[in-house]
Short mmCIF file of C-alpha atoms in Angstrom, two decimals:
data_model
loop_
_atom_site.label_atom_id
_atom_site.label_comp_id
_atom_site.label_asym_id
_atom_site.label_seq_id
_atom_site.Cartn_x
_atom_site.Cartn_y
_atom_site.Cartn_z
CA ALA C 1 16.49 -161.83 132.14
CA GLN C 2 18.43 -160.47 129.17
CA THR C 3 16.27 -157.35 128.76
CA ILE C 4 16.29 -156.46 132.46
CA ARG C 5 20.01 -157.12 132.75
CA GLU C 6 20.74 -155.06 129.62
CA MET C 7 18.62 -152.16 130.89
CA THR C 8 20.28 -152.12 134.31
CA VAL C 9 23.95 -152.74 133.43
CA GLY C 10 26.19 -150.76 135.76
CA TYR C 11 23.42 -150.10 138.31
CA PRO C 12 23.11 -151.94 141.64
CA LEU C 13 19.77 -153.36 140.42
CA GLU C 14 21.63 -155.40 137.77
CA VAL C 15 22.49 -158.19 140.27
CA MET C 16 18.75 -158.56 140.93
CA ALA C 17 17.85 -159.19 137.26
CA PRO C 18 17.61 -163.00 137.59
CA ALA C 19 15.34 -162.75 140.66
CA ILE C 20 13.18 -160.09 139.00
CA SER C 21 12.89 -162.22 135.85
CA ALA C 22 11.27 -164.99 137.90
CA TYR C 23 8.10 -162.85 138.01
CA ASP C 24 5.71 -162.45 135.09
CA ARG C 25 6.36 -159.54 132.75
CA GLN C 26 3.75 -157.23 134.29
CA VAL C 27 5.09 -157.61 137.84
CA ALA C 28 8.72 -157.51 136.63
CA GLY C 29 7.93 -154.32 134.69
CA LEU C 30 6.60 -152.69 137.84
CA ILE C 31 9.57 -153.90 139.92
CA VAL C 32 11.99 -152.33 137.42
CA GLY C 33 9.95 -149.16 136.78
CA ILE C 34 9.37 -148.41 140.46
CA ALA C 35 13.05 -149.05 141.27
CA LYS C 36 14.10 -146.60 138.55
CA LYS C 37 11.78 -143.92 139.90
CA GLU C 38 12.41 -144.44 143.61
CA SER C 39 16.20 -145.01 143.68
CA ASN C 40 17.61 -144.66 140.15
CA TRP C 41 18.04 -148.47 140.18
CA GLY C 42 19.89 -148.51 143.47
CA LYS C 43 21.98 -145.34 143.20
CA ARG C 44 20.00 -143.55 145.99
CA VAL C 45 19.15 -145.98 148.80
CA PRO C 46 18.60 -146.32 152.52
CA VAL C 47 21.63 -147.67 154.36
CA ASP C 48 21.95 -149.19 157.83
CA ALA C 49 23.90 -147.68 160.74
CA THR C 50 27.17 -149.03 159.32
CA GLY C 51 26.50 -147.51 155.89
CA ALA C 52 25.72 -150.89 154.29
CA ASP C 53 23.16 -151.04 151.43
CA CYS C 54 19.70 -152.15 152.58
CA PHE C 55 18.91 -153.42 149.02
CA ASN C 56 15.67 -151.40 149.15
CA TYR C 57 15.44 -149.76 145.75
CA TRP C 58 11.65 -149.23 145.87
CA GLY C 59 10.95 -147.10 148.93
CA PHE C 60 9.39 -150.22 150.52
CA LYS C 61 8.31 -149.38 154.06
CA GLY C 62 7.85 -152.91 155.49
CA ALA C 63 10.67 -154.31 157.63
CA GLY C 64 13.20 -156.65 156.09
CA SER C 65 15.34 -159.24 157.89
CA ARG C 66 17.67 -156.38 158.93
CA GLY C 67 14.75 -154.29 160.23
CA VAL C 68 14.16 -150.71 159.11
CA ALA C 69 16.68 -147.99 158.23
CA MET C 70 15.91 -144.40 157.26
CA GLY C 71 12.19 -145.24 157.41
CA HIS C 72 12.43 -148.08 154.89
CA GLY C 73 12.89 -151.84 155.02
CA CYS C 74 16.44 -153.09 155.28
CA PHE C 75 16.92 -156.47 153.59
CA GLY C 76 19.57 -159.12 154.15
CA SER C 77 20.17 -159.82 150.45
CA PRO C 78 19.18 -158.63 146.99
CA GLU C 79 17.05 -161.78 146.61
CA GLU C 80 15.15 -161.12 149.84
CA ALA C 81 14.44 -157.57 148.66
CA VAL C 82 13.11 -158.70 145.27
CA GLU C 83 10.95 -161.38 146.88
CA ALA C 84 9.39 -158.97 149.41
CA VAL C 85 8.77 -156.23 146.86
CA GLY C 86 7.79 -158.58 144.02
CA ASN C 87 5.30 -160.46 146.17
CA ARG C 88 3.74 -157.20 147.38
CA ILE C 89 3.46 -155.88 143.82
CA ALA C 90 1.99 -159.22 142.64
CA GLU C 91 -0.57 -158.95 145.46
CA LEU C 92 -1.52 -155.41 144.38
CA VAL C 93 -1.78 -156.48 140.73
CA ALA C 94 -4.08 -159.38 141.68
CA LYS C 95 -6.21 -157.20 143.95
CA ARG C 96 -6.61 -154.46 141.32
CA GLN C 97 -6.79 -156.93 138.39
CA THR C 98 -4.40 -154.69 136.45
CA SER C 99 -0.68 -153.94 136.39
CA GLU C 100 -0.97 -150.51 134.74
CA PRO C 101 1.29 -148.06 136.61
CA LYS C 102 -1.57 -145.51 136.76
CA ASN C 103 -3.38 -147.98 139.04
CA MET C 104 -0.36 -148.46 141.31
CA THR C 105 -0.08 -144.98 142.84
CA ILE C 106 -0.69 -146.61 146.24
CA TRP C 107 3.05 -147.35 146.04
CA LYS C 108 3.85 -143.64 145.88
CA CYS C 109 1.01 -142.19 147.92
CA GLY C 110 -0.29 -144.83 150.29
CA SER C 111 -4.07 -144.91 150.64
CA SER C 112 -4.56 -141.42 149.16
CA CYS C 113 -2.68 -139.10 146.81
CA ALA C 114 -4.47 -136.06 148.32
CA THR C 115 -1.31 -134.83 150.04
CA HIS C 116 0.81 -135.22 146.88
CA SER C 117 0.87 -132.67 144.11
CA PRO C 118 -1.01 -133.82 140.99
CA GLU C 119 2.17 -133.11 139.00
CA SER C 120 4.30 -135.38 141.20
CA VAL C 121 1.73 -138.17 140.85
CA ARG C 122 1.60 -137.72 137.04
CA LYS C 123 5.40 -137.75 136.86
CA TRP C 124 5.61 -140.90 139.01
CA ILE C 125 3.15 -142.69 136.71
CA ALA C 126 4.92 -141.52 133.53
CA ASP C 127 8.39 -142.45 134.77
CA VAL C 128 7.38 -145.91 136.05
CA ASP C 129 5.34 -146.51 132.89
CA MET C 130 8.29 -145.81 130.58
CA TYR C 131 10.31 -148.75 131.97
CA TYR C 132 7.26 -150.93 132.64
CA ARG C 133 6.32 -150.76 128.93
CA GLN C 134 9.81 -151.79 127.79
CA ILE C 135 9.61 -155.01 129.81
CA VAL C 136 5.94 -155.83 129.20
CA LYS C 137 6.27 -155.53 125.41
CA ASN C 138 9.41 -157.69 125.06
#
């Protein structure tokens, strides 16, 4: 938890560090890397009708306990968000038998990256990979 907490100090994701640390390093690395890329660790997030944080720092589309806001899941707590996202990432890692960010573009693109520019896909992989590596190696 120390590494994740140190990396995310001052960002909304910091309160999620203990929950993220419950996952193995590969899944935790993806949770942190994807959150950095998709929301700058919680600085750009979907909010509900009242303006409250949905705790969705990953662009996760599935509904949370508070439904969907701005096209993304709206979770009832930081822990619920980490569990939903972490379990989905763990499922993808198991299915693909790898946690390498280059094999996780389904998170960015869905079933196909055909409608995304090759540069945006490369940048997504590189940005997620930078934080993923810091957690996996520690």
